XYZ file of C-alpha atoms in Angstrom:
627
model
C -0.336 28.352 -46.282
C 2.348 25.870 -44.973
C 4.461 28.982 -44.066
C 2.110 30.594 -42.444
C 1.560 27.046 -40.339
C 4.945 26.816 -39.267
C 5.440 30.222 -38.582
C 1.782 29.313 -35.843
C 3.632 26.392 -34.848
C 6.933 27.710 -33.915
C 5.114 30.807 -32.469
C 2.969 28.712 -30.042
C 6.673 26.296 -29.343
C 7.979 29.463 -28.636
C 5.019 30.985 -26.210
C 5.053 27.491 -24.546
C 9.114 28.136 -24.123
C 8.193 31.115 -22.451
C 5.253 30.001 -20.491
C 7.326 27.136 -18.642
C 9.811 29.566 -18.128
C 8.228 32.326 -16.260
C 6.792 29.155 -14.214
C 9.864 27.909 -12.919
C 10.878 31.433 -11.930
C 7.460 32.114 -10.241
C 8.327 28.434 -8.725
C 11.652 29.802 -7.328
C 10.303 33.100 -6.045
C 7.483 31.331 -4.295
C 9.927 28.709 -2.735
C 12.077 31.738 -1.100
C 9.017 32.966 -0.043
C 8.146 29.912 1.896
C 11.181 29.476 3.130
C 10.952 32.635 4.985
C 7.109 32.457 5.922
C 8.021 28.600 7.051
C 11.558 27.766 7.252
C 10.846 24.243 7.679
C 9.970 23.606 4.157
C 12.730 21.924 2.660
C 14.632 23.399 -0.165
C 13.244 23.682 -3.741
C 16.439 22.779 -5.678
C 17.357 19.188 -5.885
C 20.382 19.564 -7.267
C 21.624 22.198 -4.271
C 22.733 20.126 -1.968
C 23.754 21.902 2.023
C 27.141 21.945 2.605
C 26.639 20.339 5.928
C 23.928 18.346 8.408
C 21.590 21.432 9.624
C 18.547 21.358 11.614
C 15.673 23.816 11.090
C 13.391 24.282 13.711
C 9.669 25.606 13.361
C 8.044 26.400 16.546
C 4.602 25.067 17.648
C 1.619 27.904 17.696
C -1.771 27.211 19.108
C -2.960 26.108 22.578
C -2.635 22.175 22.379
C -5.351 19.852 24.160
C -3.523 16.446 24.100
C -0.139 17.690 24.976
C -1.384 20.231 27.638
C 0.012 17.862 30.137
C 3.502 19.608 30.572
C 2.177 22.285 32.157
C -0.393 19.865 34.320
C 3.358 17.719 35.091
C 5.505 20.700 35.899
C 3.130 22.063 38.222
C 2.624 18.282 39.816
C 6.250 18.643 40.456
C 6.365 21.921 41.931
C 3.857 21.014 44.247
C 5.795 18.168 45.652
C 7.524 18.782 49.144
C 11.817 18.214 48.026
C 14.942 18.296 49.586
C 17.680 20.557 48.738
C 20.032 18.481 47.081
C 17.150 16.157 45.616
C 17.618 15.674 41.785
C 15.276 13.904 40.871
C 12.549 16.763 40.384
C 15.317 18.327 38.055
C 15.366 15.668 36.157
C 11.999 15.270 35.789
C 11.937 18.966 34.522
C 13.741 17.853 32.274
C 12.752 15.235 31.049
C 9.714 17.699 30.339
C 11.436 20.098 28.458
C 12.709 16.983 26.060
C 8.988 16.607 25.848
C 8.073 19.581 24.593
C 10.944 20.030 22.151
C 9.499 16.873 20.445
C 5.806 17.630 21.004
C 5.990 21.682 19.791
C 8.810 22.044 17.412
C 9.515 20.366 13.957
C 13.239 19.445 13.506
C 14.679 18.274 9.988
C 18.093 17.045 9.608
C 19.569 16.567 5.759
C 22.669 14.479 5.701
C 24.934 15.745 2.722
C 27.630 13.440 1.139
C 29.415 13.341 -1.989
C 26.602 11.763 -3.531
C 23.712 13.655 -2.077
C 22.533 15.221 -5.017
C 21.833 12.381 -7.199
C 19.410 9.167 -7.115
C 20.145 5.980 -5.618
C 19.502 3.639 -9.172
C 20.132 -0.004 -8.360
C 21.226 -2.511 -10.614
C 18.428 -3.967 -13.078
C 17.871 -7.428 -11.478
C 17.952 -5.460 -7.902
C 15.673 -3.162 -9.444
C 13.370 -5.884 -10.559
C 13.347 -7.308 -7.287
C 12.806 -4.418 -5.519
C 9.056 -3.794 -8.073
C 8.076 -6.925 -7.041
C 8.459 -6.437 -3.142
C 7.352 -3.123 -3.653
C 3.763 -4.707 -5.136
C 3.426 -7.341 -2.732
C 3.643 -4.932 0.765
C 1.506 -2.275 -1.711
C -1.786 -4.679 -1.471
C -1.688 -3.866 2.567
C -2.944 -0.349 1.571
C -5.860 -0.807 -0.245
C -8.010 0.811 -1.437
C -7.021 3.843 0.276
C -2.979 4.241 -1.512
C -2.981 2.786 -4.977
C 0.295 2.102 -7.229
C 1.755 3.248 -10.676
C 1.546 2.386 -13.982
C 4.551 -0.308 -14.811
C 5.973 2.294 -16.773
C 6.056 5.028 -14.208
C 7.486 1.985 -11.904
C 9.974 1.149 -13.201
C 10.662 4.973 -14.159
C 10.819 5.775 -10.635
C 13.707 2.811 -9.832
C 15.763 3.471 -13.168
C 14.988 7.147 -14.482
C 13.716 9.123 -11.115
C 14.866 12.098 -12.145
C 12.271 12.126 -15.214
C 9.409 11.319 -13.542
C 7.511 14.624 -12.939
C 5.302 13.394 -9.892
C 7.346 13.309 -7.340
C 5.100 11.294 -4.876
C 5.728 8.182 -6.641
C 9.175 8.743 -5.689
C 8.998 9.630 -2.381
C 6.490 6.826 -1.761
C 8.185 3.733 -3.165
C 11.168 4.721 -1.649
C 9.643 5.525 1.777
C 8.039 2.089 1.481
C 10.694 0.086 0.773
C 13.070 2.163 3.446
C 10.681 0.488 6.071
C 10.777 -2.890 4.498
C 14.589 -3.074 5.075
C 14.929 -1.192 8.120
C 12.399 -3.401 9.734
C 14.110 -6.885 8.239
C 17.975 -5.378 8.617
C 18.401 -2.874 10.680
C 20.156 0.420 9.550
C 22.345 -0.531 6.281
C 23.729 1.277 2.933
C 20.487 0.347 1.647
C 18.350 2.125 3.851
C 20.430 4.756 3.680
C 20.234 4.832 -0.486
C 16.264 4.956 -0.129
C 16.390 7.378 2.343
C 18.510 9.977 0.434
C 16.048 9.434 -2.587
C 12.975 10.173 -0.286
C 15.080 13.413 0.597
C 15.918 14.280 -2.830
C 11.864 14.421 -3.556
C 10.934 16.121 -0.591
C 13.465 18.446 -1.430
C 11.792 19.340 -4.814
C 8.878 21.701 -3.752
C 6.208 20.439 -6.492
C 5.361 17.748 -4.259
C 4.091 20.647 -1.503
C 2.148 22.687 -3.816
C 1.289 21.262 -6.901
C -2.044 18.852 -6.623
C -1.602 15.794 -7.462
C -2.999 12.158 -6.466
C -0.009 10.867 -5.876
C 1.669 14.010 -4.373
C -1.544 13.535 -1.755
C -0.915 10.093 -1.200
C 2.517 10.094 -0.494
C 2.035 12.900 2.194
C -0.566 11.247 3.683
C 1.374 7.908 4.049
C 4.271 10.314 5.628
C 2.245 11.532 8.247
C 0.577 8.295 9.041
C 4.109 6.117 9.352
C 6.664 7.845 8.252
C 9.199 6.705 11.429
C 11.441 9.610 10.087
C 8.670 12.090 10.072
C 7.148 10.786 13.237
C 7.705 14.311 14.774
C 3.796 15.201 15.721
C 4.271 18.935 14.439
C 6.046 17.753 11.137
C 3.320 14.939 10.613
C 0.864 17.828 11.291
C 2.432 20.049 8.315
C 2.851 17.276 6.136
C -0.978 16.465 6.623
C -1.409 19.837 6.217
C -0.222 19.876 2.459
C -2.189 16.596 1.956
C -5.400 18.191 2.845
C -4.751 21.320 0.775
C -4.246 19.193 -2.113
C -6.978 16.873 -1.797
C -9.699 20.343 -1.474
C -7.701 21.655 -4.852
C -8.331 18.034 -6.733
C -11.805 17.548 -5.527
C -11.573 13.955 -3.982
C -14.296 14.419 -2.055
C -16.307 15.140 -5.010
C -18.956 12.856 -6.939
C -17.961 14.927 -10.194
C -15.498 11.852 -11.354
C -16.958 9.928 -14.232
C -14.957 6.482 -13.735
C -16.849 4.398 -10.541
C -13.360 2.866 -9.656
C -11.415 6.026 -9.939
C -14.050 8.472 -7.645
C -14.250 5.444 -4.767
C -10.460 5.312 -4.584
C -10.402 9.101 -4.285
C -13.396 9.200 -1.511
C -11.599 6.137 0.549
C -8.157 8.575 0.491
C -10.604 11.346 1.448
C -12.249 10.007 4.078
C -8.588 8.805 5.713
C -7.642 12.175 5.551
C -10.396 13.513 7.653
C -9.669 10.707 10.350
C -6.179 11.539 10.163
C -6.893 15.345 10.537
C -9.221 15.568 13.330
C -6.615 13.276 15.313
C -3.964 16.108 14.831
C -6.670 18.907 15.788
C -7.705 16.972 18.650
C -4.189 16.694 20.176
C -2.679 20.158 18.797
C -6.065 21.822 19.645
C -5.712 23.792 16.171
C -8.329 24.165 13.885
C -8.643 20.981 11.169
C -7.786 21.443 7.679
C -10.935 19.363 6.700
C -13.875 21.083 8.727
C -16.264 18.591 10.208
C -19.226 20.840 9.679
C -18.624 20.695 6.125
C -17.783 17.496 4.812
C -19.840 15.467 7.380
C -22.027 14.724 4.825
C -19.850 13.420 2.008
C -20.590 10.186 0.436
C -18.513 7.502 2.221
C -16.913 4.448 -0.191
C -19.251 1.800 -0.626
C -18.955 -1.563 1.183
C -17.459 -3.311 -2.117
C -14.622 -0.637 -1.836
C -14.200 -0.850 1.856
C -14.220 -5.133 1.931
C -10.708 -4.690 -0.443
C -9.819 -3.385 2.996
C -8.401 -6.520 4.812
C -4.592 -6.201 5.854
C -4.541 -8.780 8.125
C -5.904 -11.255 5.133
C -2.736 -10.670 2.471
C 0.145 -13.245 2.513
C 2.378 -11.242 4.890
C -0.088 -11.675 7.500
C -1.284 -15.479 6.786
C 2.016 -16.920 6.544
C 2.977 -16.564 3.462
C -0.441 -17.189 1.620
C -3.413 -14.857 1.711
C -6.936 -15.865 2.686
C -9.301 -16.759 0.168
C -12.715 -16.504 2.708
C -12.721 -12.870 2.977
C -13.488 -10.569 6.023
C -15.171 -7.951 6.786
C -12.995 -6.458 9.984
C -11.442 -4.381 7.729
C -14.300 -2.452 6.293
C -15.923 -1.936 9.859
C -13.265 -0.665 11.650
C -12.668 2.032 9.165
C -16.492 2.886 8.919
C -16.339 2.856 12.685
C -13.004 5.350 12.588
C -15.034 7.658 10.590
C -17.570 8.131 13.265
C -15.526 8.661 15.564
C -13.494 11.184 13.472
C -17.051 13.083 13.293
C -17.106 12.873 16.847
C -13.509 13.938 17.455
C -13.806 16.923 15.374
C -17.037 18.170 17.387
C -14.580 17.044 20.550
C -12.086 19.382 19.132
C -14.612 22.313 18.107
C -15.885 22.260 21.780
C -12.441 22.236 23.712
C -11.182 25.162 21.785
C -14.496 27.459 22.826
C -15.014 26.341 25.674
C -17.932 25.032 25.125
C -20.967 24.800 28.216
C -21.400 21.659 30.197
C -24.116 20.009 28.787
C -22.896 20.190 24.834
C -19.620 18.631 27.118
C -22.160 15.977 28.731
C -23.732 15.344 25.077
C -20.989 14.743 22.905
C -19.520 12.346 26.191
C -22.659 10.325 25.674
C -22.492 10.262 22.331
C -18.436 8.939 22.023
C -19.692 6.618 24.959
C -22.250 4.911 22.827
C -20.359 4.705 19.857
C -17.498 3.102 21.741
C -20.315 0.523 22.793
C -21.573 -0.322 19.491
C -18.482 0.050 17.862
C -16.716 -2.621 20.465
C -20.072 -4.942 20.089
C -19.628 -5.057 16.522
C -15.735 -5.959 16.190
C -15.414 -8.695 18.821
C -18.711 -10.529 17.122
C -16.665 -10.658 13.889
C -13.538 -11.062 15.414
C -15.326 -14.447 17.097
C -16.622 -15.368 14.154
C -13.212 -15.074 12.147
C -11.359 -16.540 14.570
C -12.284 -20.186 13.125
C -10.573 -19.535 9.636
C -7.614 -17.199 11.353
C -4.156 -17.634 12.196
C -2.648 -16.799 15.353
C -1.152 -14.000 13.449
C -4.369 -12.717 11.481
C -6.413 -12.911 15.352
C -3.226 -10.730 16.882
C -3.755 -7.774 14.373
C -7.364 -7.847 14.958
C -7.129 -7.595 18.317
C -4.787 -4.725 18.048
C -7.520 -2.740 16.030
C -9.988 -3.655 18.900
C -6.842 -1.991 21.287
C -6.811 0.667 18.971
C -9.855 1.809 19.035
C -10.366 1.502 23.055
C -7.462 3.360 23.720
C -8.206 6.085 20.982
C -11.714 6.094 22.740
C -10.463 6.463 26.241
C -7.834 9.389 25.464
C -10.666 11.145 23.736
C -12.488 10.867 26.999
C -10.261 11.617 28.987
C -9.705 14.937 26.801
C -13.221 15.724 27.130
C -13.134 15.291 30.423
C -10.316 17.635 32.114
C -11.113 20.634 33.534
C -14.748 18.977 35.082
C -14.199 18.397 38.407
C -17.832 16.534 39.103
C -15.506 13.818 36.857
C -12.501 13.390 38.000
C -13.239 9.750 39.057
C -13.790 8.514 35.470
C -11.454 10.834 33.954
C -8.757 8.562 36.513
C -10.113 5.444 35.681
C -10.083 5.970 31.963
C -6.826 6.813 32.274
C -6.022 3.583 34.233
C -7.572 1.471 31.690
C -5.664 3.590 28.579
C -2.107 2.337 30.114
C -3.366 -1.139 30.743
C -4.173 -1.502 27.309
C -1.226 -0.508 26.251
C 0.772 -4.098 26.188
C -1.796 -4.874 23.528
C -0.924 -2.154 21.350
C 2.749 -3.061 20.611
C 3.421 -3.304 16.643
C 5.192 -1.101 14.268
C 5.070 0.315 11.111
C 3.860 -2.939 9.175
C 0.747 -3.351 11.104
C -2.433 -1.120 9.978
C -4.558 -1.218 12.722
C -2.568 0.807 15.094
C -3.169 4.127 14.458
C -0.528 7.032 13.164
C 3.505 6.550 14.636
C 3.858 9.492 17.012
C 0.479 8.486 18.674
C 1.954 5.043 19.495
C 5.211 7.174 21.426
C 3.490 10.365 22.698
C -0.429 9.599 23.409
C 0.561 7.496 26.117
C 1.618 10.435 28.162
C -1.746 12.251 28.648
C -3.106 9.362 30.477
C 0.392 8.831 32.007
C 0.817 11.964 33.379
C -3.355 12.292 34.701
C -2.211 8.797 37.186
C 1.297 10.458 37.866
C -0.884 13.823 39.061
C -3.185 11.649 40.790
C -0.137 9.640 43.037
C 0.922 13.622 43.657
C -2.260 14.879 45.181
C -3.233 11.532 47.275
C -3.699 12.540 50.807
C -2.790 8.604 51.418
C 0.286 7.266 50.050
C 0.118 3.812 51.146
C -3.436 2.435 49.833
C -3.764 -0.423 47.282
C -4.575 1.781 44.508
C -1.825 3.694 44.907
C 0.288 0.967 44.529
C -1.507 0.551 41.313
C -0.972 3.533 39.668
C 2.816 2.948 40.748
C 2.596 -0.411 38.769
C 0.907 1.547 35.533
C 3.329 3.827 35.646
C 5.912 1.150 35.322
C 4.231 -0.821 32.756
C 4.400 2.517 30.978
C 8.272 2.195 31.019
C 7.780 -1.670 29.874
C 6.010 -0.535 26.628
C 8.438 2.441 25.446
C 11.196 -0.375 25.908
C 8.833 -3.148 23.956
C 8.153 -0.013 21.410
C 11.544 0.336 21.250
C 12.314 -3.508 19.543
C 9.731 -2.706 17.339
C 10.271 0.769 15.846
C 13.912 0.478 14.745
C 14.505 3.897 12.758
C 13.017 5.069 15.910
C 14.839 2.655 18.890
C 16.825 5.719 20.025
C 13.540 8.130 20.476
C 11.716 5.459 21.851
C 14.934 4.951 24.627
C 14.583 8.536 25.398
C 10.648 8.373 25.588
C 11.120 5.245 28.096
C 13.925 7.829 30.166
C 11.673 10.361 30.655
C 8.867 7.766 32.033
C 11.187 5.948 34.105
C 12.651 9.607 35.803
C 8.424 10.139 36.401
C 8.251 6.673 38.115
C 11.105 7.040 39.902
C 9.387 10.637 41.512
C 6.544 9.010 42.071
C 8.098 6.115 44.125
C 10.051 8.831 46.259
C 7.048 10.799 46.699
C 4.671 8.314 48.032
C 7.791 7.067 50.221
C 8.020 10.587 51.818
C 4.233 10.741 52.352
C 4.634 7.605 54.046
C 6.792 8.385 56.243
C 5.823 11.658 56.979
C 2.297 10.206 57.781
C 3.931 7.813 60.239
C 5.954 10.685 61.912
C 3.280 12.680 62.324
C 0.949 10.362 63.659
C 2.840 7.698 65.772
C 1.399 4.921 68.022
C 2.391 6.206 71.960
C 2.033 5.244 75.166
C -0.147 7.222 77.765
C 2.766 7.434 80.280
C 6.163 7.737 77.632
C 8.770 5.366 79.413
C 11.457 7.299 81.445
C 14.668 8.736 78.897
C 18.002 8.162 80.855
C 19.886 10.987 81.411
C 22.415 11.827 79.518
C 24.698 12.709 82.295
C 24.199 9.241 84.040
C 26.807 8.525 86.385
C 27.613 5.286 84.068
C 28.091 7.164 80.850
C 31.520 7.830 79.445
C 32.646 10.422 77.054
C 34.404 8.109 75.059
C 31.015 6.366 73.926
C 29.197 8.913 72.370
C 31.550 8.573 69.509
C 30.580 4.814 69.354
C 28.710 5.931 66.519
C 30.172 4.354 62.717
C 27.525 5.828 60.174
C 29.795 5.356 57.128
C 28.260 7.137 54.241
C 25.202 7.569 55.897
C 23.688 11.392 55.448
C 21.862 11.839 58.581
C 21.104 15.278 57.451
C 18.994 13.695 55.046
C 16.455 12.259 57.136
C 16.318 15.210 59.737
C 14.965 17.332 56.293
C 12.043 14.823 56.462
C 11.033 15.576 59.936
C 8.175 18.086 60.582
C 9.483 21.334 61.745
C 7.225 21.493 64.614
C 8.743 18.637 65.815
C 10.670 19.398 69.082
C 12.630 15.967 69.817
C 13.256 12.564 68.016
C 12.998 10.599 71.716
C 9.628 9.906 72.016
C 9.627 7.410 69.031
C 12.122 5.540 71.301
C 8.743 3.872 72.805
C 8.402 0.381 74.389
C 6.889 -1.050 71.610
C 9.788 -0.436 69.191
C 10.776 -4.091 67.846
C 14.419 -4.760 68.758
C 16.592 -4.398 65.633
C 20.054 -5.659 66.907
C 21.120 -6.826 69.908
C 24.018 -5.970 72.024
C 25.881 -7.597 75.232
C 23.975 -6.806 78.799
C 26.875 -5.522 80.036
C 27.854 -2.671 77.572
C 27.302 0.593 78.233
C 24.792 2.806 76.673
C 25.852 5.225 73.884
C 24.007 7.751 71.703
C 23.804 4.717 69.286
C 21.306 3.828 71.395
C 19.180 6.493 72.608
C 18.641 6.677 69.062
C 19.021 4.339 66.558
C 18.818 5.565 63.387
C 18.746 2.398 61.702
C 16.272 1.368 64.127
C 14.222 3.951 63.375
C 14.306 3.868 59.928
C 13.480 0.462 59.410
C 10.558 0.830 62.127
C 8.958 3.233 60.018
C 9.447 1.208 56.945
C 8.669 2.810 53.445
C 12.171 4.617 52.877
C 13.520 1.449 51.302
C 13.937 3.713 47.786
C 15.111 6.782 49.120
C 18.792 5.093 48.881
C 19.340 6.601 45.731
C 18.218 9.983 46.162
């Protein structure tokens, strides 16, 4: 009988042998597989390392809804009136094709060094001290992102290449990448977590097998990942995240422990907020249908309260708040409407919906933003009292948050309806006004996902820019506003820029490509100006007399009296309508004298016209200079 039992045993140890096996082949065949269906999946090997930095690039499918700007810009731009030799419209191309390279392809680049294939493992006192910063900044993600056993802790800083889940991996050392980047700048040690969050991703478990902490660190990725703040690579990543989280059931009551199933519903539920943002600016379908999870259970308010960011001791200078609050808890019950609402926002844009489901849902997001507003600033004022200067800032930013997040969806909604064109521009006013208020980075929680911090601000950017385009008045007061908003648009990539240090040099080239749109602008509404004034200038009834140019006092030597420099007069005469038949008439005897000139010199073509004169009579063309 023992024979026979070891001759089971080592039967089963050797079906087992077989089993795991055939798995990792079926692993590797599906890998190649994905690699050629999606090419931007990284590599399944970690211990294959590519010979050199590549890029793979995955191109964007699907209409898009937030993003459908470019086209709305480059056809603003075509429609403006330009010179010949005018760059500034090519620029402003493109500066749009820059755009779209970022908004509707996914780039990856993998560094590879002599070390690239093995784990970053500090020294055991660093190590140590790393845990314990790692558990402190952990508490800000409660109770959606929980953390490991000690054991699998200190696994991942000592022995990563045991641990099986590779989440845990990519997630402390994603976390703690941020930490230093954000108090040192680029070092070695960012540079050691970030080839250890590459040497995860690079395993392909953490895409396809589902697991709570593979979910969780692709969520966190998406959400503020600086390095993945690409919005079609924090689309895939939520992608996988979602897929997981259907496989695993967290949406399902089915989970026996009470602590366990309301951790799993709060990571749930920030999925589905996080999903129907990408849907609503990719216009794709979501991964997490509205119309069927609608109606799962949310986390119950005990869950939600352990939701207070603003409250830990990073926030309250160095010690964390002992009264409690519940700002937390109501701005993410308050996000989850609206993500019901964006979803049904989302559903309608993409068919096309009629008018009146349009003018419902808009009443709908329009009384939610009420309530939802209400509700924050009456805790916010009661908080305040107990608050430090720092733990009133954040809240304020969610309040920003949410108003801007509101007005984009609006303004969303609203494109395409001509009978709303007024609001849709005013919405799109306020959006960039509130934008000074929503300056923070990766630390703070209440700002939303990283790429809708750098590239939201363009739909509402680009709906003013449009706006300053089609004006049939270039020179009214609220013109000049929308110049100023466009500027202040430039002032917050270059704030954003301070604050997002793994991304200062995207953030330069997002504040470029705003500046080259202002700059347009301000040359546009100059032309208009001055074409207005052209075309409509103040005359006399009788025009004065125009001296000959063949007066008996007039010397060929003075019509060269005439030093214009540098000055392109050909530029100007482009300006001038082409039904105009002669430039003399403006001479008129109202025109302010501009420089003065001995009695008893003789006229010269200097002055029977004055450029210089005339230019700064019909003022406005101050900023064509640098055309």
């Amino acid at each position: 009988m023992q024979t026979r039992g070891l001759a089971v045993e080592n039967e089963i140890e050797s079906r087992l042998k077989r089993l795991e096996q055939t798995v990792q082949q079926l692993t590797g065949c599906v890998n190649r597989v994905l690699q050629t269906i999606t090419p931007g999946l990284p590599q399944t090997n970690p211990e294959v390392s590519s010979p050199s930095c590549h890029t793979i690039t995955t191109e964007n499918v699907g209409p898009s809804h937030s993003f459908s700007f470019l086209e709305e810009a480059s056809a603003n731009v075509d429609a403006m009136r330009q010179s010949p030799d005018n760059t500034t419209s090519q620029k402003a191309h493109s500066e749009l094709q820059y755009l779209s390279g970022r908004l509707t392809t996914t780039e990856i680049e993998q560094q590879s060094d002599g070390n690239a294939t093995n784990f970053y493992i500090p020294s055991k006192a660093t190590g140590y001290q790393l845990m314990g910063k790692f558990l402190e900044y952990s508490e800000l993600g409660e109770p959606f992102f929980s953390v490991p056993s000690d054991d699998v802790l200190r696994q991942v800083i000592f022995e990563p290449h045991k641990v099986r889940e590779r989440g845990w991996i990519a997630y402390f050392n994603y976390t703690m990448l941020s930490i230093a980047s954000n108090e040192n700048g680029e070092n070695a040690e960012t540079k050691n977590f970030r080839r250890n969050v590459q040497l995860a991703l690079n395993n392909s478990s953490i895409f396809i097998e589902p697991r709570y902490a593979n979910v969780q660190a692709l969520c966190f990725l998406a959400m503020h990942g600086e390095d993945y703040a690409a919005p079609n690579l924090s689309w895939m990543m939520l992608g996988h995240a979602c897929r997981q989280a259907e496989a695993l059931g967290l949406h399902s009551p089915a989970y026996q422990n009470e602590d366990s199933r309301q951790q799993r519903l709060c990571l749930f539920w920030l999925l589905f907020l996080i999903d129907k943002s990408c849907s609503l600016a990719f216009g794709r379908p979501a991964f997490l249908p509205t119309a069927l999870y609608q109606n799962v259970l949310l986390p119950d308010q005990c869950s939600l309260l352990k939701f207070k960011p603003h409250e830990r001791a990073w926030f309250g200078d160095g010690q964390a708040s002992a009264h409690g609050t519940r700002f937390g808890a109501e701005i993410v019950t308050r996000c989850i409407q609206w993500a019901k609402l964006g979803g049904s926002i989302a559903d309608l844009l993409a068919m096309d919906g009629p008018v009146n489901q349009k003018q419902e849902i808009r009443s709908s997001l329009e009384a939610w933003y009420l309530d939802t507003t209400q509700s924050l600033t009456t805790i916010l004022d009661v908080e305040s009292a107990s608050a430090t200067s720092i733990q009133i800032r954040e809240m304020t930013l969610g309040i920003s948050t949410v108003k801007f997040q509101y007005l984009h969806s609006l303004i969303l909604l609203l494109k395409g309806d001509d009978s709303s064109s007024i609001l849709r521009l005013s919405s799109a006013r306020e959006a960039i006004s509130t934008l000074s208020s929503m300056v923070s980075n990766w630390s703070s929680v209440y700002n939303g996902l990283v790429w809708q911090l750098l590239y939201c601000p363009f739909t509402p950017f680009f709906v003013i820019f449009g706006n300053i385009i089609h004006s049939d008045n270039a020179r009214t007061p609220m013109i000049e506003q929308d110049l100023d908003l466009l500027s202040a648009t430039v002032d917050y990539f270059a704030e954003m820029r301070s604050q997002m240090r793994l991304l200062a040099t995207v953030c330069s080239r997002l504040q470029h490509t705003a500046s080259a749109f202002l700059r347009l602008a301000q040359v546009h509404v100059s032309r208009h100006a001055l074409t207005q004034s052209v075309e409509t200038p103040a005359r006399p009834a009788q025009p004065p007399p125009i001296q000959s140019s063949h007066s008996h006092d007039h010397h060929p030597e003075d019509s060269m009296d005439l030093d214009l420099g540098q000055f392109n007069v050909a530029s100007y005469l482009e300006w001038l309508p082409a039904d105009m038949g002669s430039p003399w008439p403006i001479l008129d005897s109202n025109r302010p004298e501009v420089s003065s000139r001995p009695r008893d010199k003789r006229p010269t073509l200097g002055d029977m016209f004055d450029w210089f004169s005339w230019d700064t009579y019909y003022s406005g063309t101050e900023t064509l200079g640098g055309i």
